[in-house]
Amino acid sequence: MLTEVFEKVWQRSGGKCECARPSHNHSYIKCNKKLVREMQDKPALGGWKLYQHFAYGGNDVSAYAVYCWECYRKIAEE
Ligand SMILES: [Zn+2]
Ligand SMILES: [Zn+2]
């Protein structure tokens, strides 16, 4: 994944969790939890993971999403 693609995904998220799974019962349409860029892959406050929708995302911006640690973990458990 190119840094450029990573930038676009992060910009699109606005630094917030993009998860919109109905099963998570988010108060609004999206989770919107505020995240800290430097906290990628860290299971702490502001931590988040880059979620990949398909096995081979390549450099397609739409193949990725920014998920907070909690949402990411829930999806992994599904
Ligand atoms: Zn979330
Ligand atoms: Zn969620």
Coordinates of C-alpha atoms and ligand atoms in Angstrom, one line a residue:
M1 CA 0.0 0.0 0.0
L2 CA 1.4 3.4 -1.0
T3 CA 1.9 6.1 1.6
E4 CA -0.2 8.3 -0.7
V5 CA -3.1 5.8 -0.4
F6 CA -2.7 5.7 3.3
E7 CA -2.9 9.5 3.4
K8 CA -6.1 9.5 1.4
V9 CA -7.7 7.0 3.6
W10 CA -6.7 8.8 6.8
Q11 CA -7.9 12.2 5.3
R12 CA -11.2 10.7 4.4
S13 CA -11.8 9.3 7.9
G14 CA -11.2 12.8 9.4
G15 CA -9.4 11.0 12.2
K16 CA -12.5 9.1 13.2
C17 CA -13.6 5.5 13.2
E18 CA -15.4 4.8 9.9
C19 CA -17.2 1.7 11.1
A20 CA -20.9 1.7 10.2
R21 CA -21.7 -1.9 11.1
P22 CA -25.4 -2.2 12.2
S23 CA -24.4 -5.0 14.6
H24 CA -22.3 -2.6 16.6
N25 CA -25.3 -0.4 17.5
H26 CA -23.4 2.9 17.0
S27 CA -25.4 5.9 18.2
Y28 CA -25.2 7.6 14.8
I29 CA -24.7 6.0 11.5
K30 CA -21.0 5.7 12.1
C31 CA -18.9 5.0 15.2
N32 CA -17.1 8.3 14.8
K33 CA -14.7 7.6 17.7
K34 CA -11.9 10.1 17.7
L35 CA -8.5 8.6 16.8
V36 CA -4.9 9.6 17.0
R37 CA -2.9 9.0 13.9
E38 CA 0.3 8.0 15.8
M39 CA -1.7 5.4 17.6
Q40 CA -2.1 3.0 14.7
D41 CA -1.9 -0.6 15.8
K42 CA -1.9 0.4 19.5
P43 CA -4.6 -1.0 21.7
A44 CA -4.9 2.2 23.9
L45 CA -6.8 5.5 23.9
G46 CA -7.0 6.8 20.3
G47 CA -5.7 3.5 19.0
W48 CA -6.9 2.3 15.6
K49 CA -6.4 -0.3 12.9
L50 CA -6.4 0.0 9.1
Y51 CA -9.2 -2.4 8.0
Q52 CA -9.0 -4.0 4.6
H53 CA -12.3 -4.9 3.0
F54 CA -10.9 -7.3 0.4
A55 CA -7.9 -9.7 0.6
Y56 CA -6.1 -7.8 -2.1
G57 CA -6.8 -4.1 -1.5
G58 CA -3.7 -2.9 -3.5
N59 CA -3.8 0.8 -3.8
D60 CA -7.6 1.2 -4.0
V61 CA -8.6 3.8 -1.4
S62 CA -12.1 2.3 -1.1
A63 CA -10.6 -1.0 -0.1
Y64 CA -9.6 0.4 3.3
A65 CA -11.2 1.8 6.3
V66 CA -10.0 3.4 9.5
Y67 CA -11.5 1.5 12.5
C68 CA -11.1 2.1 16.2
W69 CA -9.5 -0.7 18.2
E70 CA -12.9 -1.7 19.6
C71 CA -14.7 -2.0 16.3
Y72 CA -11.8 -3.8 14.7
R73 CA -11.7 -6.3 17.5
K74 CA -15.4 -6.9 17.3
I75 CA -15.2 -7.6 13.6
A76 CA -12.3 -10.0 14.1
E77 CA -14.5 -11.9 16.6
E78 CA -17.5 -12.2 14.2
Ligands
ZN1 ZN -15.3 2.4 16.1
ZN2 ZN -18.2 -0.4 15.0

